[in-house]
Short mmCIF file of C-alpha atoms in Angstrom, two decimals:
data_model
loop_
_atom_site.label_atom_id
_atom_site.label_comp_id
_atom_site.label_asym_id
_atom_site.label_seq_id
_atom_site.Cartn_x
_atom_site.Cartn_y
_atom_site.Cartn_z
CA UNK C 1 135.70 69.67 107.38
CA UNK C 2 136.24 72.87 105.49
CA UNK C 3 134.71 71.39 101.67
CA UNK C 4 132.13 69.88 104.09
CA UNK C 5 131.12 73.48 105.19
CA UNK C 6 131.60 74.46 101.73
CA UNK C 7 129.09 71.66 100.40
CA UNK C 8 126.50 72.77 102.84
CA UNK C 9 127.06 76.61 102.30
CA UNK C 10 126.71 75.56 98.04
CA UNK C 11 123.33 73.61 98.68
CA UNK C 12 122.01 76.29 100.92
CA UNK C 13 122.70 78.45 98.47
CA UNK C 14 120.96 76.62 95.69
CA UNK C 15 117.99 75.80 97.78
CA UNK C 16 117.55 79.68 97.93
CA UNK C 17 117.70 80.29 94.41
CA UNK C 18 115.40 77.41 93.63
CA UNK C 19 112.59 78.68 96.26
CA UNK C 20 112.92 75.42 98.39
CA UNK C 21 111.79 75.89 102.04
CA UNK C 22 111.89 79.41 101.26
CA UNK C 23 109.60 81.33 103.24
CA UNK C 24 107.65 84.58 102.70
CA UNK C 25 109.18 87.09 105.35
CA UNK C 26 106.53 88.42 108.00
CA UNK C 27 105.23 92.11 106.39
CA UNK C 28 104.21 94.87 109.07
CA UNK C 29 101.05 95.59 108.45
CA UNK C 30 99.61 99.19 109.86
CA UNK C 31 96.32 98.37 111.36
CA UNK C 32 96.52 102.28 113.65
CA UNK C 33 93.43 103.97 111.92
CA UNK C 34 94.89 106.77 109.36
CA UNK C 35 94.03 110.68 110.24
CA UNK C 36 90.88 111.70 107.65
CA UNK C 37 88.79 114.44 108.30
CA UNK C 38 85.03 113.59 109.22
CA UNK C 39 82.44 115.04 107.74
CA UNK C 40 79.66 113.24 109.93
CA UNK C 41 78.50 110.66 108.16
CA UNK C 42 75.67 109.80 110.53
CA UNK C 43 73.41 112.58 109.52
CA UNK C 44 73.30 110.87 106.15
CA UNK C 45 71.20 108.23 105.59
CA UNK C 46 73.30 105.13 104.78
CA UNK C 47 71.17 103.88 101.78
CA UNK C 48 72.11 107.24 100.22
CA UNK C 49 75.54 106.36 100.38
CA UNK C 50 77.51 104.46 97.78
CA UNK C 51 81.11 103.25 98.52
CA UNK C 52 83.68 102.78 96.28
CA UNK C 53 86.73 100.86 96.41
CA UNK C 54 89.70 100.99 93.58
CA UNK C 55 92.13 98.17 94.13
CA UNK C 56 95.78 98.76 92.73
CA UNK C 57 99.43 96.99 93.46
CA UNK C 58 101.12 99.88 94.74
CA UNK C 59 97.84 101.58 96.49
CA UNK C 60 93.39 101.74 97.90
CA UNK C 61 91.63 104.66 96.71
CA UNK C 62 88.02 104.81 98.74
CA UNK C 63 85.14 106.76 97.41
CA UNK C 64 82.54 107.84 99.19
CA UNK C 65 79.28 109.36 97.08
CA UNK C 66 75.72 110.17 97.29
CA UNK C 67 73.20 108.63 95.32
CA UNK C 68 70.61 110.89 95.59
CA UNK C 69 72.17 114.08 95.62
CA UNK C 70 74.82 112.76 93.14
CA UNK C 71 77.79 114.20 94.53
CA UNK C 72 81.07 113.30 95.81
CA UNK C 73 81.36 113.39 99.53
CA UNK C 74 85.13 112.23 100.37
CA UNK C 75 87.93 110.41 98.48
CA UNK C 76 91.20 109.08 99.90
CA UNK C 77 94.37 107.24 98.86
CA UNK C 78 96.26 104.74 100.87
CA UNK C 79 99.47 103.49 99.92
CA UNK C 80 99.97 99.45 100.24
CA UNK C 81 103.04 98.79 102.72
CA UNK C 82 105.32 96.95 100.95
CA UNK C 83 105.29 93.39 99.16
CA UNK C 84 101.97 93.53 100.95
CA UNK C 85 99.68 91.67 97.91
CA UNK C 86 96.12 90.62 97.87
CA UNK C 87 96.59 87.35 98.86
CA UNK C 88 98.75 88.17 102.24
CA UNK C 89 96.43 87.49 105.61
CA UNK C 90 97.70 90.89 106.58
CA UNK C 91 95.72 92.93 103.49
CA UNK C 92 92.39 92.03 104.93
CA UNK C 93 93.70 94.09 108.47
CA UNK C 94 94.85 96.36 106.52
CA UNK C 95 91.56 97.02 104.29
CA UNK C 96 89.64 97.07 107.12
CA UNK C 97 91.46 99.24 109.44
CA UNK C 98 91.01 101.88 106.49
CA UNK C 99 87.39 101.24 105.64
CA UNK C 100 86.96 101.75 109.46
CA UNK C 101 88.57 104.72 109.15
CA UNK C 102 86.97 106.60 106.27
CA UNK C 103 83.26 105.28 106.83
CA UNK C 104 83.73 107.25 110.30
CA UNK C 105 82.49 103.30 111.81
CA UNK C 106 79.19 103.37 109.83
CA UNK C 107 78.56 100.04 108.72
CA UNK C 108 76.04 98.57 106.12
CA UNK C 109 76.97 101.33 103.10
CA UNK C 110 76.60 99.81 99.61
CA UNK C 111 79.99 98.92 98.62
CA UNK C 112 81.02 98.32 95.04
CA UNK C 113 84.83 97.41 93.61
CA UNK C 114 86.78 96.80 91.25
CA UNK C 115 88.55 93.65 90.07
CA UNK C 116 91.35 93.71 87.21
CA UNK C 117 90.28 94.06 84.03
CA UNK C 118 93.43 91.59 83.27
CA UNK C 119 91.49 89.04 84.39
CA UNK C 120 88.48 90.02 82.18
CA UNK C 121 87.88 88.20 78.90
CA UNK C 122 85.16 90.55 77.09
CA UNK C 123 84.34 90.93 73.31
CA UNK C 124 82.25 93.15 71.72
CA UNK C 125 80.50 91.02 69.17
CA UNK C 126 77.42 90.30 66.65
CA UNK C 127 74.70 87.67 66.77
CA UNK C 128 71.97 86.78 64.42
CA UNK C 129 68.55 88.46 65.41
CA UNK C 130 67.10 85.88 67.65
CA UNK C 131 64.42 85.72 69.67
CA UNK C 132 65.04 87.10 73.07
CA UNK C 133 65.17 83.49 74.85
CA UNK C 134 68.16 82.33 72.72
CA UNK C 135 70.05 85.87 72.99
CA UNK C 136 71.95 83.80 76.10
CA UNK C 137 72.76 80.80 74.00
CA UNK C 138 73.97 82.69 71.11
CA UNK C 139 76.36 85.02 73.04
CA UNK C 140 77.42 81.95 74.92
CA UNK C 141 79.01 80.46 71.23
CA UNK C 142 79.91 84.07 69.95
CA UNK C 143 81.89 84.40 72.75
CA UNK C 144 83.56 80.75 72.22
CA UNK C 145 84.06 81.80 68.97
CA UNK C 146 86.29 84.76 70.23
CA UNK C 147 88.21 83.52 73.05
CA UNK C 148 88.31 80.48 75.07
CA UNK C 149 86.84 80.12 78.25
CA UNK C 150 86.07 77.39 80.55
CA UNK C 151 82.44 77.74 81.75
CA UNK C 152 82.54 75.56 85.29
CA UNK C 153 85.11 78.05 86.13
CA UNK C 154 84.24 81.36 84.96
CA UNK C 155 81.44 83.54 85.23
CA UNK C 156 79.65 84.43 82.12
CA UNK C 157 77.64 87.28 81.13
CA UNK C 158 76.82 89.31 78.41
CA UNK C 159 74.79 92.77 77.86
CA UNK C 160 72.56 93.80 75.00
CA UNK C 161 73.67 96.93 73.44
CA UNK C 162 71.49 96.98 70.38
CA UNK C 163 70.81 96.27 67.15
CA UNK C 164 73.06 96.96 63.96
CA UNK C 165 73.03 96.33 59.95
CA UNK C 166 76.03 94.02 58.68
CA UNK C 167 75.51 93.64 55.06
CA UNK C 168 72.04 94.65 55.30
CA UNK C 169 71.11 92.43 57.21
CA UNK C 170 69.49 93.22 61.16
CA UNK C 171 72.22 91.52 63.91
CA UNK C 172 72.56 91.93 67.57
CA UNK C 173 74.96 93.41 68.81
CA UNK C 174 76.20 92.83 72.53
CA UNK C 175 79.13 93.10 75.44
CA UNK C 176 79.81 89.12 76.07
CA UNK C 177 82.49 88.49 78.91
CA UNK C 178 83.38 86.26 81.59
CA UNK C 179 85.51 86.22 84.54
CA UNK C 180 87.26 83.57 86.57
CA UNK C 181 85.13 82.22 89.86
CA UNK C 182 88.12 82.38 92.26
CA UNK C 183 88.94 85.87 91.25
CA UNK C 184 85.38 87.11 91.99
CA UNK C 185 85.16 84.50 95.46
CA UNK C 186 88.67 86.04 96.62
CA UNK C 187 87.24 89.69 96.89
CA UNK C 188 83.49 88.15 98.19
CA UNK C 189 85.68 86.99 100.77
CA UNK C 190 88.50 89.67 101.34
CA UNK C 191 85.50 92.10 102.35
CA UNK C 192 83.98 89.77 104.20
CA UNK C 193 87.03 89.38 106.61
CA UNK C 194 87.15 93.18 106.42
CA UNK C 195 83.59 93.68 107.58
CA UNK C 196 82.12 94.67 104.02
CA UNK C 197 80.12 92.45 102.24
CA UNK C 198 80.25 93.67 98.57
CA UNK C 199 77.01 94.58 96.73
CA UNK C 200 78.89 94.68 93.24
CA UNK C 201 82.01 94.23 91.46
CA UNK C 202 82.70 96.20 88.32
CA UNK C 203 85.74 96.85 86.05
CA UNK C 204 87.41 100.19 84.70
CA UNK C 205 85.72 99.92 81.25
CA UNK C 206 82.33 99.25 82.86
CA UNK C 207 83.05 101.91 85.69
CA UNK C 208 83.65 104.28 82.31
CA UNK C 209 80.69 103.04 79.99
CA UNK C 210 78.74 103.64 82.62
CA UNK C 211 79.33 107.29 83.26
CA UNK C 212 79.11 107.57 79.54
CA UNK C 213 75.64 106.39 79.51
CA UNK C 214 74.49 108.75 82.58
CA UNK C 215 76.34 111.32 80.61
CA UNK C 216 78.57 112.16 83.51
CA UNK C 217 81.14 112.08 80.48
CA UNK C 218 80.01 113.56 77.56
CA UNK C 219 81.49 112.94 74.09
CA UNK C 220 80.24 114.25 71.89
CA UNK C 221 82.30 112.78 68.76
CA UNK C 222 82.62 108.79 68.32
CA UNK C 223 84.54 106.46 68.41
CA UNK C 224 87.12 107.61 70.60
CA UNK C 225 90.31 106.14 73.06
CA UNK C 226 90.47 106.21 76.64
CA UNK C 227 93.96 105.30 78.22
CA UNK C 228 94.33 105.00 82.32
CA UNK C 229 98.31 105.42 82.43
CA UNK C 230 99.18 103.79 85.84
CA UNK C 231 102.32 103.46 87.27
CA UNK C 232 102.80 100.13 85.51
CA UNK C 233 100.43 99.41 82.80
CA UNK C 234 98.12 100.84 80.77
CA UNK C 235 94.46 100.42 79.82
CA UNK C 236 93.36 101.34 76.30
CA UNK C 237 90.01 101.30 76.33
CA UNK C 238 88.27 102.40 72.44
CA UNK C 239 84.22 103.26 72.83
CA UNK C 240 81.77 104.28 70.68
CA UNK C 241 78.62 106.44 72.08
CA UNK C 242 77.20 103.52 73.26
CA UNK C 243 79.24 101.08 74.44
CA UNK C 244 82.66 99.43 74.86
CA UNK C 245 84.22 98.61 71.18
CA UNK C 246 87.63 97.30 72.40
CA UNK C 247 90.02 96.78 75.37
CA UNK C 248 93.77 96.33 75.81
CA UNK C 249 96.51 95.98 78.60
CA UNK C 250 99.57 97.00 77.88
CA UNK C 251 102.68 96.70 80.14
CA UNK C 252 104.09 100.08 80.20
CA UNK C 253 103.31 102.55 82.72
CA UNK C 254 104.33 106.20 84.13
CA UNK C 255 107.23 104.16 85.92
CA UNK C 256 107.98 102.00 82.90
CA UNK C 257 108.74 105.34 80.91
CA UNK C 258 111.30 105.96 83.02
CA UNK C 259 112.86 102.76 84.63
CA UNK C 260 115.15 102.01 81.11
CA UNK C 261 117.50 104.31 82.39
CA UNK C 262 116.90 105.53 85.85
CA UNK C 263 117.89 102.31 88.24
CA UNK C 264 116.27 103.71 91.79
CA UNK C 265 113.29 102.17 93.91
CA UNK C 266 110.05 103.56 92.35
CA UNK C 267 109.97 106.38 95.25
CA UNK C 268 112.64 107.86 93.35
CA UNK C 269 111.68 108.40 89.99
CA UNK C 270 109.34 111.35 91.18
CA UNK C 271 112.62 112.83 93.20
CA UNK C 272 114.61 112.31 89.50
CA UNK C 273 111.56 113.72 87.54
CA UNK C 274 111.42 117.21 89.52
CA UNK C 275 115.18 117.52 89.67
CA UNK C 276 114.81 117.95 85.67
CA UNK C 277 115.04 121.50 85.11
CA UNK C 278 115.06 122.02 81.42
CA UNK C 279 112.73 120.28 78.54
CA UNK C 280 116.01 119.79 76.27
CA UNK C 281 117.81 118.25 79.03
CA UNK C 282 118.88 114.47 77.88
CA UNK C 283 116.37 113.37 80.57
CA UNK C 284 113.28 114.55 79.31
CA UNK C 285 114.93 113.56 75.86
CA UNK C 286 114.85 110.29 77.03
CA UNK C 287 111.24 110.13 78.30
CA UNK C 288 109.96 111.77 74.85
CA UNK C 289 111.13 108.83 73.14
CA UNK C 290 109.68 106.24 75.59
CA UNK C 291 106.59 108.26 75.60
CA UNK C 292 106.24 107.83 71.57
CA UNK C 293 106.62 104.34 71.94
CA UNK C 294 103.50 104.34 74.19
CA UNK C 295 101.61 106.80 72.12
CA UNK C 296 102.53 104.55 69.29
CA UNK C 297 100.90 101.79 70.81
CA UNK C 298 97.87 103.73 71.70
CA UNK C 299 97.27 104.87 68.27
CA UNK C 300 97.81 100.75 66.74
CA UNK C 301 95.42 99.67 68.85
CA UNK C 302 93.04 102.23 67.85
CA UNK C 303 93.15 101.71 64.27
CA UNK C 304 92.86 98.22 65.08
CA UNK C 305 89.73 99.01 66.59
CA UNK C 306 88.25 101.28 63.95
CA UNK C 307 89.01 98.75 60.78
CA UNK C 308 87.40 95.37 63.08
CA UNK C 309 84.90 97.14 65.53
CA UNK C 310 83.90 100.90 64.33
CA UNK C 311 83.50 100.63 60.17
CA UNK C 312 86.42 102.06 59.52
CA UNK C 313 85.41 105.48 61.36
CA UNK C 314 89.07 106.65 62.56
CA UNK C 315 88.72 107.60 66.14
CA UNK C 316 87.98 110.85 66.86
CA UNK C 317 89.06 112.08 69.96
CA UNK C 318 92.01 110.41 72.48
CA UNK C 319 91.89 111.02 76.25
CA UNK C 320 94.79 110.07 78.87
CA UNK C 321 93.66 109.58 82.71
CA UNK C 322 96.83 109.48 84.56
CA UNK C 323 95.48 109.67 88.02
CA UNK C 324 93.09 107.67 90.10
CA UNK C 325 90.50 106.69 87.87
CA UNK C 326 87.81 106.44 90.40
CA UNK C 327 88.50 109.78 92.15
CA UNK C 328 88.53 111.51 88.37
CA UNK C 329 84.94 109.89 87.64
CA UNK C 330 83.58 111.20 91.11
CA UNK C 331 84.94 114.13 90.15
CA UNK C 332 83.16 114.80 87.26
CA UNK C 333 80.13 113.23 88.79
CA UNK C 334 80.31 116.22 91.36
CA UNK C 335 80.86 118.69 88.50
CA UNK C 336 78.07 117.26 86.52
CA UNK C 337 75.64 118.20 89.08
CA UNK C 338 72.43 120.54 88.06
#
């Protein structure tokens, strides 16, 4: 009887470890609508209003800005209750119950997000100077040429950025990408379920070429590096003053500069971090050295971009966005302002 129980206890065990009949435990999902300060959205015409939503693992930023008056109205944060992912029934509750929230119940406001720019497959490349009716053709095969794609299941486009000399002789130059179908039909639908039917979807290079081009950012010196440092990856983004040159995930974040040798749950590291009281201590030692590993990254993938993308122009000028990206664009929307 006893090696019997033993047997049983061994397979149970082993069906664990290999996943079988192993079910996802049931996550409490907050639907109570979070405290934010109004600011009576009614008196504001709801085609004025643009909504933005930032999607991240760990957290929602919402973004609420006028079109017309081009100036940020609200922002909030909302941390993700644990294991809670994207593809949990519970995260469509959960977005809505927040959307509810910070749109003070107005309904119908244009809503854009964004989807990860992991999933993105975008090149900036050349084509010969065609005729405008083949430009779609031609960045069709100079994508192929770059990356592979499979075009029943992903969503191509492409945008013209302009022309350009290569050996003296006139080429287009132009943003080709694509995106997978299911990634794009999963947030169609998440907002859907939330109450929210999306009027675009953009990415954080677009999100930033775009505020480039309204000069809500102004550089003045190309090309140059953009990193978002999140908690656990970064986005290396290289532009020139007109568009997108390069882009690169890397798996090290804020966390990841940390985690080699402090072993706590992520809430901790910012408890470690402020206990540090001294820049010498071996702490902060530690950190500098991850933190040159990053930087040395960075600075690779720039060069990188200036020999194949930027005629050998070294970049100029290297900017790190360590918070919300969305609420720092806003930002300097609002600053921009006449």
């Amino acid at each position: 009887m006893g090696a019997s129980v033993k047997e049983n206890s061994t397979e149970k065990l082993l069906d664990v470890i290999r996943g079988v009949n192993r079910k996802k435990p049931e996550i409490n999902v907050p639907t109570a609508p979070p405290k934010i300060e109004p600011v009576n959205l009614k008196k504001i015409k709801k085609k004025a209003l643009n909504l933005g939503v930032l999607l991240n693992p760990e957290d929602i930023t919402l973004v609420l800005s006028s079109n017309k008056q081009k100036r940020l109205i609200k922002w909030a944060t909302f941390e993700l209750p644990d294991e809670l992912g994207i593809e949990d029934k519970g995260f469509a509750l959960f977005l809505e119950s927040r959307l509810e929230a910070f749109t003070e119940g107005l309904k119908g406001i244009p809503t854009w997000c964004t989807i990860d720019s992991a999933k993105l497959k975008l090149r900036n490349i050349t084509i010969p100077d065609v005729a405008l009716p083949k430009i779609a053709n031609a960045a069709f095969w100079g994508l192929k040429k770059e990356v592979e794609f499979d075009a029943d299941q992903e969503i191509f486009d492409f945008e013209i950025i302009g022309d350009r000399l290569v050996q003296d002789v006139k080429r287009k130059n132009l943003l080709a990408f694509t995106i997978e179908k299911t990634q794009v039909n999963q947030l169609k639908t998440l907002f859907s379920k939330a109450g929210f039917n999306l009027k675009g979807i953009t990415t954080i290079p677009f999100a930033l070429q775009n505020f480039i081009h309204s000069q809500h950012l102004q550089m003045l010196d190309s090309p140059f590096t953009i990193v978002n440092i999140s908690r656990k990856s970064s986005e290396i983004v290289c532009f020139s003053n007109t568009s997108i040159l390069l882009t690169r995930i890397i798996r090290t974040g804020s966390y990841n500069l940390v985690d080699n040798f402090i072993k706590f749950p992520d809430n901790s590291v910012v408890k470690y971090l402020s206990s540090l009281k001294s820049i010498q201590s071996e702490g902060f030692l530690k950190i500098k050295l991850s933190c040159e590993r990053l930087i040395e990254k960075i600075v690779r993938t720039s060069e990188y971009c200036s020999q194949n993308f930027a005629d050998n122009v070294p970049m100029k000028n290297f900017f790190s966005l360590v918070r919300q990206l969305i609420v720092i664009l806003s930002w300097n929307l609002l600053l921009s302002r006449p």
